[in-house]
PDB file of C-alpha atoms and ligand atoms in Angstrom:
ATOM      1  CA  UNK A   1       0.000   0.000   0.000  1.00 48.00           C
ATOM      2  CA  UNK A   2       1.524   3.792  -0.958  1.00 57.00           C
ATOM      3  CA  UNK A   3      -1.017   5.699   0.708  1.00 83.00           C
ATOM      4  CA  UNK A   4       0.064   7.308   3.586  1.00 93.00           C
ATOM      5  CA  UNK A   5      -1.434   6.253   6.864  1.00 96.00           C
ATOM      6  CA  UNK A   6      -3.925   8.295   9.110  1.00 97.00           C
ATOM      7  CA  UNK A   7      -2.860   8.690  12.385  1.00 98.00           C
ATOM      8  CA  UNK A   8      -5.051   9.492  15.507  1.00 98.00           C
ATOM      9  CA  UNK A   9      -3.163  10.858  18.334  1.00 98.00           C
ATOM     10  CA  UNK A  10      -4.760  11.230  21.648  1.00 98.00           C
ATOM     11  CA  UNK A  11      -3.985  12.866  25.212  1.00 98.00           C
ATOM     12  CA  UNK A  12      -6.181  14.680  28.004  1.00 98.00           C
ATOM     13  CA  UNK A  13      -4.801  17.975  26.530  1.00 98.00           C
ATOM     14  CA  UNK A  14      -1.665  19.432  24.855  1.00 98.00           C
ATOM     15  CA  UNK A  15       0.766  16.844  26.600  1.00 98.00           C
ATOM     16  CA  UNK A  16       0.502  14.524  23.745  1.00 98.00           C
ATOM     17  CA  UNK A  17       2.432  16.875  21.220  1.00 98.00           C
ATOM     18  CA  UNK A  18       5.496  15.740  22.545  1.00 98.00           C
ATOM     19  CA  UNK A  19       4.623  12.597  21.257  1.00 98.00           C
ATOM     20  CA  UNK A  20       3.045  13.811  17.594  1.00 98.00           C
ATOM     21  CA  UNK A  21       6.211  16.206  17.143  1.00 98.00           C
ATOM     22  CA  UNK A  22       8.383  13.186  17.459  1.00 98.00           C
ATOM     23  CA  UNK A  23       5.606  10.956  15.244  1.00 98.00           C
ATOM     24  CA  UNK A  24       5.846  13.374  12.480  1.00 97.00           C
ATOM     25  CA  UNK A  25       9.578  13.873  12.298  1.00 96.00           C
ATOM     26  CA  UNK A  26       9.212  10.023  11.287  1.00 96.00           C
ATOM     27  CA  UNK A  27       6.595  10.263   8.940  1.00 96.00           C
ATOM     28  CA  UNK A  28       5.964  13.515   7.364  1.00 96.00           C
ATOM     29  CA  UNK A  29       3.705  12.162   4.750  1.00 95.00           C
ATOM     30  CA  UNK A  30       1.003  10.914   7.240  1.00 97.00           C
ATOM     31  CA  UNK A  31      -2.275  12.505   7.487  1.00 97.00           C
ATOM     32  CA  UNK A  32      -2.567  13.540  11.269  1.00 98.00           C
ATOM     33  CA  UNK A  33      -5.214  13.688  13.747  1.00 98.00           C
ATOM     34  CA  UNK A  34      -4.298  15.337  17.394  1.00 98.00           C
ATOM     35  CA  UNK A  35      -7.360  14.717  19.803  1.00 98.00           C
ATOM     36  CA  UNK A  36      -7.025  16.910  23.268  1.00 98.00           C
ATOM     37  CA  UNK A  37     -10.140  15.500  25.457  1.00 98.00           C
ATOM     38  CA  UNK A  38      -9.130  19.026  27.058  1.00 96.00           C
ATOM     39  CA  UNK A  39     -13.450  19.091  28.381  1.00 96.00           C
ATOM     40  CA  UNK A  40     -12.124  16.312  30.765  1.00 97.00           C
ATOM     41  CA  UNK A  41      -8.484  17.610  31.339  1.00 97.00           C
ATOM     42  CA  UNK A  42      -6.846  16.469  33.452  1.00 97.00           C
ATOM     43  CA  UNK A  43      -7.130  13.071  33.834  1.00 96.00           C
ATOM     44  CA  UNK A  44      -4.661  12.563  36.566  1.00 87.00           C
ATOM     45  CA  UNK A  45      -7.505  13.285  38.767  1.00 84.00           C
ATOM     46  CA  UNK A  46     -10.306  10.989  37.316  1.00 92.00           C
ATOM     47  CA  UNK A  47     -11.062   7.393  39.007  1.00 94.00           C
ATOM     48  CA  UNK A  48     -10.082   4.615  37.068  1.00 95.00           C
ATOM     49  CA  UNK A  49     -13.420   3.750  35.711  1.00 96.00           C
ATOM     50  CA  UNK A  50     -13.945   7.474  34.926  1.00 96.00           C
ATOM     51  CA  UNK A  51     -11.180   6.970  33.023  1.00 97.00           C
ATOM     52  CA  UNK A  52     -11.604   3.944  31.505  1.00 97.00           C
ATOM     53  CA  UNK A  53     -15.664   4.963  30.240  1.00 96.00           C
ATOM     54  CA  UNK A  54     -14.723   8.789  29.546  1.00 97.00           C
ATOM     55  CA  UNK A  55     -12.007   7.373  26.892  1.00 98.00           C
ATOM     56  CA  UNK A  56     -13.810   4.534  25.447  1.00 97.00           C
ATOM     57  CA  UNK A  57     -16.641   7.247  24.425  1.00 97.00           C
ATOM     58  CA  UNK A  58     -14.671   9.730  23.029  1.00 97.00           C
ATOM     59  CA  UNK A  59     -12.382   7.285  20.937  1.00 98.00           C
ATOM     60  CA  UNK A  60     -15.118   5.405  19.675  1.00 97.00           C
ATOM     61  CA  UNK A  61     -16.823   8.658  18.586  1.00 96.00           C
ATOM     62  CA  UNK A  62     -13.244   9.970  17.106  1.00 97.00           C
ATOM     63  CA  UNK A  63     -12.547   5.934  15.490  1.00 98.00           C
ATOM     64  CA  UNK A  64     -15.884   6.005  13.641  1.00 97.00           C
ATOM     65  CA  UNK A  65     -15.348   9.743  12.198  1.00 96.00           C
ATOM     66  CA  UNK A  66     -11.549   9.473  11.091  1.00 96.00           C
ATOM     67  CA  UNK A  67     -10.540   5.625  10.365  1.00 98.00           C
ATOM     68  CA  UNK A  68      -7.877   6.380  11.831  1.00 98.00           C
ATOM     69  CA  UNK A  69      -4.894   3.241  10.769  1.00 98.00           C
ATOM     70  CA  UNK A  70      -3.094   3.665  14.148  1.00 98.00           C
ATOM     71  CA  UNK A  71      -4.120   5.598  17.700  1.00 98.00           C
ATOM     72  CA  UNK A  72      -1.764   6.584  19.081  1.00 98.00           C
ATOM     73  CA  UNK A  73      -2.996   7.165  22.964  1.00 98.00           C
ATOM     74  CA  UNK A  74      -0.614   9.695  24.145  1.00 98.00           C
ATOM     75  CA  UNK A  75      -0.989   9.930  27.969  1.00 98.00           C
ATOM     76  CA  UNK A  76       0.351   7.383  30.561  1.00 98.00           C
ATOM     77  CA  UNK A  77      -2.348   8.494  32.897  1.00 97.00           C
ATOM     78  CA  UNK A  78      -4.817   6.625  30.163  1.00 98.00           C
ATOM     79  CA  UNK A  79      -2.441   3.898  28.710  1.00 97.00           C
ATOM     80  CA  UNK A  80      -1.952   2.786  32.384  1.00 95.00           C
ATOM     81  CA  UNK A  81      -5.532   1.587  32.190  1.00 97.00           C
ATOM     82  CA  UNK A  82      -7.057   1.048  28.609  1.00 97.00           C
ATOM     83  CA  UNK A  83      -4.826  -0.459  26.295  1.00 97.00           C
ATOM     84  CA  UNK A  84      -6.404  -3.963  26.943  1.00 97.00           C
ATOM     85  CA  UNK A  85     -10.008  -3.096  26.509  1.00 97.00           C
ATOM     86  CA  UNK A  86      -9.534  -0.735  23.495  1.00 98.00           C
ATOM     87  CA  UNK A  87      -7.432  -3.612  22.437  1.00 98.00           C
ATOM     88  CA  UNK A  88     -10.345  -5.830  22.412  1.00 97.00           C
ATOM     89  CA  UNK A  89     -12.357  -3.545  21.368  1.00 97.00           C
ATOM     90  CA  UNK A  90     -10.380  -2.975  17.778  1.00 98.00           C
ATOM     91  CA  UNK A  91      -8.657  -6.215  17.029  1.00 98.00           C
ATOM     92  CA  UNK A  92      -7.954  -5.184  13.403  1.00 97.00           C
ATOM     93  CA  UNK A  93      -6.716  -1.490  14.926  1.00 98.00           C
ATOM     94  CA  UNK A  94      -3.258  -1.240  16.507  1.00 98.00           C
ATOM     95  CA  UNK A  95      -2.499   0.774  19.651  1.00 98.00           C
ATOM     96  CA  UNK A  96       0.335   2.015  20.506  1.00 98.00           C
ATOM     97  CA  UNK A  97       0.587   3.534  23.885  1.00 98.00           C
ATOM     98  CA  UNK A  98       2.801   5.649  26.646  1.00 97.00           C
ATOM     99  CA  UNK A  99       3.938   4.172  29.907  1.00 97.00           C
ATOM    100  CA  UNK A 100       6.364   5.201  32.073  1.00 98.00           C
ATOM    101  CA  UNK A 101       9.742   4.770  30.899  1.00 98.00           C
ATOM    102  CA  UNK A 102      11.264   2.553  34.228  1.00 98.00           C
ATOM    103  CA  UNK A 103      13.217   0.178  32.117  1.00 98.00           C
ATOM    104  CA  UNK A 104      16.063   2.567  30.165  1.00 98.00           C
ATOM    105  CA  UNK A 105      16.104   4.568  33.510  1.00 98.00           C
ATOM    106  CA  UNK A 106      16.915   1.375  35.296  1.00 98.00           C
ATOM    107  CA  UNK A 107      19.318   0.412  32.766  1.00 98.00           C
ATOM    108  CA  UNK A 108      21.075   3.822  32.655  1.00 98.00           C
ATOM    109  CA  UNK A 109      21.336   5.239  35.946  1.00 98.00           C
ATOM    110  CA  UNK A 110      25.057   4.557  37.794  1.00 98.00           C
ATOM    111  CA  UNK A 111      23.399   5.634  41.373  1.00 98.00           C
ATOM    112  CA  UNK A 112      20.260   3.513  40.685  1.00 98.00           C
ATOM    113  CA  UNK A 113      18.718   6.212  42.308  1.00 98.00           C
ATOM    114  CA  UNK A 114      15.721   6.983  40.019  1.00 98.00           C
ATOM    115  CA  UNK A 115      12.620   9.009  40.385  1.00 98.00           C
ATOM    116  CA  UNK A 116       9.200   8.944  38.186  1.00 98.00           C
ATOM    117  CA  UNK A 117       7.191  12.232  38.208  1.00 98.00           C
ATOM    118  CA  UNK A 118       3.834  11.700  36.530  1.00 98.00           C
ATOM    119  CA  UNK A 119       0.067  12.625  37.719  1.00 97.00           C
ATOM    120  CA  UNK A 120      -1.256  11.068  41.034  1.00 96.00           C
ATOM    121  CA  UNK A 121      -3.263   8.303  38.415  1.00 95.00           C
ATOM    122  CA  UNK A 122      -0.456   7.050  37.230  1.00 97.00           C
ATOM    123  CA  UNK A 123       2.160   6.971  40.343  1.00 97.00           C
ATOM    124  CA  UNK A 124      -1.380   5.068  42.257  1.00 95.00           C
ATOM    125  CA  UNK A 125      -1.411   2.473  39.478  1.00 96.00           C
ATOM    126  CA  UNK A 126      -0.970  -1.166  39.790  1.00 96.00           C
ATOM    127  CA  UNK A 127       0.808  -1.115  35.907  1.00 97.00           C
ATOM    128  CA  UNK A 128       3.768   1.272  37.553  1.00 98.00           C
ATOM    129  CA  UNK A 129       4.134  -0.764  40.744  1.00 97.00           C
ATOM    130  CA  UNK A 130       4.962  -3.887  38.439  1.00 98.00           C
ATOM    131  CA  UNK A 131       6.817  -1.978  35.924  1.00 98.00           C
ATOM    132  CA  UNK A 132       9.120  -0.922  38.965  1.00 98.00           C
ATOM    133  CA  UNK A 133       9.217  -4.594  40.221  1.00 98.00           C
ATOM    134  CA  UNK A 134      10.006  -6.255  37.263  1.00 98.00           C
ATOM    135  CA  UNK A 135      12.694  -3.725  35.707  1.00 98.00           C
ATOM    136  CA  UNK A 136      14.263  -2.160  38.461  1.00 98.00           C
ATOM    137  CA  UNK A 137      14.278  -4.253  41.192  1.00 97.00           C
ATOM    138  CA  UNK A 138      17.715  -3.063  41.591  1.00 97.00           C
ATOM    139  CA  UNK A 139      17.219   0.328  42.448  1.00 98.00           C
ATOM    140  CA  UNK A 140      15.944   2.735  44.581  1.00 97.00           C
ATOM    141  CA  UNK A 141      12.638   4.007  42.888  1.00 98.00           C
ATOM    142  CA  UNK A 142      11.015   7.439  44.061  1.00 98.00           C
ATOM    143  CA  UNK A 143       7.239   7.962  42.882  1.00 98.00           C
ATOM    144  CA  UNK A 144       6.389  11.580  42.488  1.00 98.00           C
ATOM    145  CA  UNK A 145       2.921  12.641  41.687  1.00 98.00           C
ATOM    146  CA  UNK A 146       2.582  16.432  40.637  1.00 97.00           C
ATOM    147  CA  UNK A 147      -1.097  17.588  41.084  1.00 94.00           C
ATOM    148  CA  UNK A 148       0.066  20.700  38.952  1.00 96.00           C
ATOM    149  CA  UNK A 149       2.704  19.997  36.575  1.00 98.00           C
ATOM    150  CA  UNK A 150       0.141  19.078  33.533  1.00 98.00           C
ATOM    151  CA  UNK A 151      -1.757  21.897  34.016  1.00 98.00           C
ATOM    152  CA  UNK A 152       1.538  24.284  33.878  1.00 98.00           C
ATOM    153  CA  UNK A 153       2.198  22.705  30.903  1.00 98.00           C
ATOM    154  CA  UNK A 154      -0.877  23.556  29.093  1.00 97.00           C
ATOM    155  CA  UNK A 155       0.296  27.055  30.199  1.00 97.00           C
ATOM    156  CA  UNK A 156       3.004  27.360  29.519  1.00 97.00           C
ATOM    157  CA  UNK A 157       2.239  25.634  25.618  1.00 97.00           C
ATOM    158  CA  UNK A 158      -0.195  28.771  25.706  1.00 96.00           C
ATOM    159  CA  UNK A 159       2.314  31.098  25.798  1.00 95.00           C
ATOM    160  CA  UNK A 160       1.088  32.282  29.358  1.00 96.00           C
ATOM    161  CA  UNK A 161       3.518  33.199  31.969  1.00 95.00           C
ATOM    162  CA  UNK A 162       4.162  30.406  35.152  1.00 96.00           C
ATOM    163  CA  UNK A 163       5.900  30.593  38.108  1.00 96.00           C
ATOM    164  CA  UNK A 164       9.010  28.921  38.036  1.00 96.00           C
ATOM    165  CA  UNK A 165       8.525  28.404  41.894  1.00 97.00           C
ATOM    166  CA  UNK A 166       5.753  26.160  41.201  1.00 97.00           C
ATOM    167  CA  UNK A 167       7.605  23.852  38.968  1.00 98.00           C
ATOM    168  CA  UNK A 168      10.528  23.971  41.676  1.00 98.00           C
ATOM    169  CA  UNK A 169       7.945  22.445  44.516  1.00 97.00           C
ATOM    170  CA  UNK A 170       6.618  19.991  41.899  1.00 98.00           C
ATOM    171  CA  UNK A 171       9.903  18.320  40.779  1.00 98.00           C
ATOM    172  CA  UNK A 172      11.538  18.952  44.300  1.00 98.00           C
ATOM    173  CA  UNK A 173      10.829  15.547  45.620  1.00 98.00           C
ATOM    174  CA  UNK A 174      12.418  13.902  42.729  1.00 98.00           C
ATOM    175  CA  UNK A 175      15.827  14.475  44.126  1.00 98.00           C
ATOM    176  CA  UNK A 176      17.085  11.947  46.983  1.00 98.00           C
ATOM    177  CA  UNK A 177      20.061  12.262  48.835  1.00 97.00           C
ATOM    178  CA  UNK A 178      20.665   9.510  51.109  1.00 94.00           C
ATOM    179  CA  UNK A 179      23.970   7.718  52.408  1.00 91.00           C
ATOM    180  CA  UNK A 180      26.074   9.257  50.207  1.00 91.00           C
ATOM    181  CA  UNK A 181      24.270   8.494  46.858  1.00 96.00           C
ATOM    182  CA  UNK A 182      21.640  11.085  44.900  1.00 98.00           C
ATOM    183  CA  UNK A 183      19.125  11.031  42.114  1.00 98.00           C
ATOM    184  CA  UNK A 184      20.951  10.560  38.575  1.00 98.00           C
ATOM    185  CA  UNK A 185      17.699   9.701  36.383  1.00 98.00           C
ATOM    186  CA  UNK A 186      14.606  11.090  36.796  1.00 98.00           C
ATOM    187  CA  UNK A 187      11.410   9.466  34.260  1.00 98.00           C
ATOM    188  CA  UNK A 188       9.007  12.132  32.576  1.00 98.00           C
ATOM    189  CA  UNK A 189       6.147   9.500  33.269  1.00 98.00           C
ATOM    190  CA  UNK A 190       3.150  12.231  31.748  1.00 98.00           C
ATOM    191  CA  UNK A 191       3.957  13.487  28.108  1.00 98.00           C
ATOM    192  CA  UNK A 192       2.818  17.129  29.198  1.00 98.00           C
ATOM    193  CA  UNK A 193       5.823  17.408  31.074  1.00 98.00           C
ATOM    194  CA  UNK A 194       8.909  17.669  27.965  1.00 98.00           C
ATOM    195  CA  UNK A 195       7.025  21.063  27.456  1.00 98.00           C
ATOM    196  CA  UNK A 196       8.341  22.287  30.586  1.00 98.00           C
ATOM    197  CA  UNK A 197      12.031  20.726  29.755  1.00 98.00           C
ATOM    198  CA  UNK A 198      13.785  24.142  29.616  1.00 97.00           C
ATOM    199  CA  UNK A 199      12.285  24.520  33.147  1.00 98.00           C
ATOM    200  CA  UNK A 200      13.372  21.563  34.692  1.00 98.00           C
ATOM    201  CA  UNK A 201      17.091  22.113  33.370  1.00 98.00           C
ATOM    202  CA  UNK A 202      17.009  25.336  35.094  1.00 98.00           C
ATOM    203  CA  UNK A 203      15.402  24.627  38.290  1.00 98.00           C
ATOM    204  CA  UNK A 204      16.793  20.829  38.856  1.00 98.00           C
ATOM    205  CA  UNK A 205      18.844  20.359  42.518  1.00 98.00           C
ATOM    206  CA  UNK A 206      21.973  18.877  40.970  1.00 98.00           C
ATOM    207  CA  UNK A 207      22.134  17.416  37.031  1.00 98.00           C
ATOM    208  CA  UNK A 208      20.413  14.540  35.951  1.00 98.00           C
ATOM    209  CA  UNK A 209      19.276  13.173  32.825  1.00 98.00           C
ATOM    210  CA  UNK A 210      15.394  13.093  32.488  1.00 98.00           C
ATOM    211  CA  UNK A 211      13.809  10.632  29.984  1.00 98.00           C
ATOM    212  CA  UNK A 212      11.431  11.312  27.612  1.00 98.00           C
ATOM    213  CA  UNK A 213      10.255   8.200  25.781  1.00 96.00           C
ATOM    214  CA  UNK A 214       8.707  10.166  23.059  1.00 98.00           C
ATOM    215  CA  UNK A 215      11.318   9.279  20.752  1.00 98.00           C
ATOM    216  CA  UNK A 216      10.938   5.935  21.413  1.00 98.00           C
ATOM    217  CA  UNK A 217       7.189   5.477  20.606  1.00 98.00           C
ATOM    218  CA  UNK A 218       7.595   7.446  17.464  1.00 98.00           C
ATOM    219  CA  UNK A 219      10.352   4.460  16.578  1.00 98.00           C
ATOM    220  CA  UNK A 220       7.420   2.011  17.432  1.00 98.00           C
ATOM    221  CA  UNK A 221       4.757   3.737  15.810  1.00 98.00           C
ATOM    222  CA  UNK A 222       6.978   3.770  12.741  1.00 97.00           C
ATOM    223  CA  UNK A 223       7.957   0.002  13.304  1.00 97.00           C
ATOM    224  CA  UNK A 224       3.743  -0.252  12.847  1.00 98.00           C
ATOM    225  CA  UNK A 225       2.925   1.114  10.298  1.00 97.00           C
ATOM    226  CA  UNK A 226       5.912  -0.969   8.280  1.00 95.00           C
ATOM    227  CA  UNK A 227       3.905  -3.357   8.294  1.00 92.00           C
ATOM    228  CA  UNK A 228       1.239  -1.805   6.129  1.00 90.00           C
ATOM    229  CA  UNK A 229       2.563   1.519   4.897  1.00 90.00           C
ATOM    230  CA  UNK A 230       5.973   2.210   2.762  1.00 85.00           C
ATOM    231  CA  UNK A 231       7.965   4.492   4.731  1.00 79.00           C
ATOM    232  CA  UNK A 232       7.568   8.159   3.043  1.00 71.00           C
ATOM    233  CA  UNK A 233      10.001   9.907   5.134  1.00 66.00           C
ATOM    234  CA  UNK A 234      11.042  12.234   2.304  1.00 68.00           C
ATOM    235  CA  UNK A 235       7.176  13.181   1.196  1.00 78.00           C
ATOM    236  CA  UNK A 236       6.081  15.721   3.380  1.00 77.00           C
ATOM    237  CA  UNK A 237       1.972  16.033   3.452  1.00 80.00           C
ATOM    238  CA  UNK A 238       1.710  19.411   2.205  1.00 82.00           C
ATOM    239  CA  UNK A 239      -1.626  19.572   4.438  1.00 89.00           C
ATOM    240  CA  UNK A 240      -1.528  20.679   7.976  1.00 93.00           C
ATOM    241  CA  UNK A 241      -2.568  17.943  10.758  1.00 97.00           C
ATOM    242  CA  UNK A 242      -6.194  18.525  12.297  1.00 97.00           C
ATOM    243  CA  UNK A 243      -6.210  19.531  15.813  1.00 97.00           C
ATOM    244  CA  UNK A 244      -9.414  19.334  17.689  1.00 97.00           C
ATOM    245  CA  UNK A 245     -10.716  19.809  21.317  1.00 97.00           C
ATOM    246  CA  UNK A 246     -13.662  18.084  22.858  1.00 97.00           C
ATOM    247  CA  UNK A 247     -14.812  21.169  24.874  1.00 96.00           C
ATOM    248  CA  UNK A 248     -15.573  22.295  21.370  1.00 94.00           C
ATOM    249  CA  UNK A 249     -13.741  25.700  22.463  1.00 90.00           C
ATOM    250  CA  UNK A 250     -11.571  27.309  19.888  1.00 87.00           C
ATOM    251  CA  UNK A 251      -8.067  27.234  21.548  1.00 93.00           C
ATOM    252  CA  UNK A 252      -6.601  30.961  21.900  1.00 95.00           C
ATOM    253  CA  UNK A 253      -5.046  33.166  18.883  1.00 96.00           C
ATOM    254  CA  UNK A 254      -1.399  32.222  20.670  1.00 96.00           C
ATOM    255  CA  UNK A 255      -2.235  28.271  21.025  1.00 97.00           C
ATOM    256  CA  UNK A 256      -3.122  28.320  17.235  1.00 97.00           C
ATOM    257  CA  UNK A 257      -0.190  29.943  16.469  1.00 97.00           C
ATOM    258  CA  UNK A 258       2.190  27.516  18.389  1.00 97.00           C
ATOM    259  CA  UNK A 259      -0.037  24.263  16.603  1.00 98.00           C
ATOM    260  CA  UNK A 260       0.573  25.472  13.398  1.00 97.00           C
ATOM    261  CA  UNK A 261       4.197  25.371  13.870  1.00 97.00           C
ATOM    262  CA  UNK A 262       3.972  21.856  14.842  1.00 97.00           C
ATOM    263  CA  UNK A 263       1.515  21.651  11.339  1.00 97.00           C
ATOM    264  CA  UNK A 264      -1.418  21.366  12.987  1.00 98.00           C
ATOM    265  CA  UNK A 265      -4.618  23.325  12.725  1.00 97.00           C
ATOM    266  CA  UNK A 266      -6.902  23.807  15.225  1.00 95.00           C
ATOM    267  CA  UNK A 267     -10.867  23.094  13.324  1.00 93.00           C
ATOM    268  CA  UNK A 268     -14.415  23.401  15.027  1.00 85.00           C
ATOM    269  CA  UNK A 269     -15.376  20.293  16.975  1.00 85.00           C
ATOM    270  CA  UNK A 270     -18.819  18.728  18.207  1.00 86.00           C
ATOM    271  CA  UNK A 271     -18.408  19.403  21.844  1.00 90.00           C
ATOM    272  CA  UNK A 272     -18.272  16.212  23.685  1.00 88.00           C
ATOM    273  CA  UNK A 273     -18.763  17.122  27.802  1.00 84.00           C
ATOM    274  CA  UNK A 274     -17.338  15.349  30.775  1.00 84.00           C
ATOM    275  CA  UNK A 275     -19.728  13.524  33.025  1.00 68.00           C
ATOM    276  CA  UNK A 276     -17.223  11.755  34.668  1.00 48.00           C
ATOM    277  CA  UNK A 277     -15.274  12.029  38.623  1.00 50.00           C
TER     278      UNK A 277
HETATM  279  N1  DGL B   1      -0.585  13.832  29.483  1.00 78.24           N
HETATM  280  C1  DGL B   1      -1.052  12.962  30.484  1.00 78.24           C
HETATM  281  C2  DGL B   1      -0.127  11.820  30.829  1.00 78.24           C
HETATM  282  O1  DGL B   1       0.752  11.485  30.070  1.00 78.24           O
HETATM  283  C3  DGL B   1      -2.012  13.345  31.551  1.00 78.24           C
HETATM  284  C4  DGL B   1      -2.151  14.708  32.118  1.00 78.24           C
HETATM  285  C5  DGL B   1      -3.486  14.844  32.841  1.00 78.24           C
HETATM  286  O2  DGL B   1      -4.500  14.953  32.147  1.00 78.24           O
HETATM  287  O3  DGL B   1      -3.521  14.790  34.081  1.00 78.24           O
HETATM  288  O4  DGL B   1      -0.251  11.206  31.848  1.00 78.24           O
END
């Protein structure tokens, strides 16, 4: 098949661009969809079968309108918990998902001191707690939950200004120094938070190296659609990427701006509201 693939990527809000902007350096020819279920944002403070019945709505809604030939479910707080029943849900679809990245931090850090930050979902979920037991038995794992780090991010993607104290108390507990060893690798375990990268270099205790596995589920994604799609790396779509929102709100003039830089373009959306807690 030479026609390029439609992709569907999803997230709670804006986090998920740090997964498209690594997707579409990959394939530049693919026809994108970014879903933010932003009338539900954030999702790092939804129960689990919130969760699990507020995204099995709005992808079936968004699966029937675009076909999409991949979704790509950008948000650990979400992967954590619905990759198996979407799975069964769309044998013939493949999903590939974002989960914290506790394996390469195991395998790279010398102090096997290592710390996730992600949203209180995903720090409370059964999937991390066996994540940490099977790959890094070995070290010393801190769980961090931020209650506010996604939301800075969608600030700060908005061009508004944030206080850089805020971040500082967020990612404070993420640095451990005990008997003589600290901290060397701390796991971006929510995709909002590479936006706030430049923040996080500035503001960290002492260096470490932070991992964002965005990279690496762009490789997978691309690994995919192989299967099905020639790789058309050199053919850029000359269309922008659809953004839409399910609050059915028109994001602001400086949010546009900053999508269509990533080549997306933020269209009108039937608004579909959040009845969940
Ligand atoms: N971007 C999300 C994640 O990766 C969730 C942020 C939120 O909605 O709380 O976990």
């Amino acid at each position: 098949m030479t026609q390029a693939p439609k992709i569907l990527i999803f997230d709670s809000g804006l986090g998920g661009l740090t997964v498209y902007r690594e997707i579409a350096r990959l394939r530049p020819e693919a026809r994108y969809t970014y879903l933010a279920d932003d009338a539900a944002f954030p999702y790092g403070a939804l129960s689990e079968t919130g969760l699990v019945a507020r995204v099995q709505a709005v992808l079936a809604a968004a699966i029937a309108e675009h076909a999409p030939d991949i979704v790509v479910i950008a948000c650990n707080t979400a992967s954590t918990l619905v990759l198996p029943p979407l799975r069964s849900a769309y044998p013939a679809l493949p999903f590939v998902g974002t989960v914290p990245a506790v394996k390469p931090a195991a395998e790279r850090s010398r102090s096997q001191m290592i710390s996730v930050l992600a949203t209180p979902g995903t720090v409370a979920r059964d999937y991390t707690r066996t994540l940490i037991a099977t790959h890094a038995g070995h070290c010393r794992v801190t769980l961090v939950g931020s209650q506010m780090l996604a939301s800075l991010a969608e600030a700060e993607m908005k061009g508004e200004a944030i206080d850089p104290t805020a971040i500082a108390r967020e990612i404070a507990r993420c640095f451990v120094n005990e008997d003589g060893a600290r901290t060397d690798t701390i796991v971006l375990a929510c995709t909002h938070y590479p936006l706030l990268q430049d923040h996080f270099d500035r503001l960290a205790a002492w260096p470490v190296e932070w991992i964002d596995p965005a990279p690496a589920i762009a490789r997978r994604v691309d690994a995919v659609l192989s299967e099905k799609f020639v790789s058309g790396a050199e053919s850029q779509n000359t269309q922008p990427g659809r953004a839409l929102f399910t609050s059915g709100r028109r994001p602001p003039g400086s949010l546009e701006r900053a999508l269509l830089k990533l080549r997306l373009q933020a269209l009108d959306c039937a608004p579909m509201p959040a009845a969940v807690a």
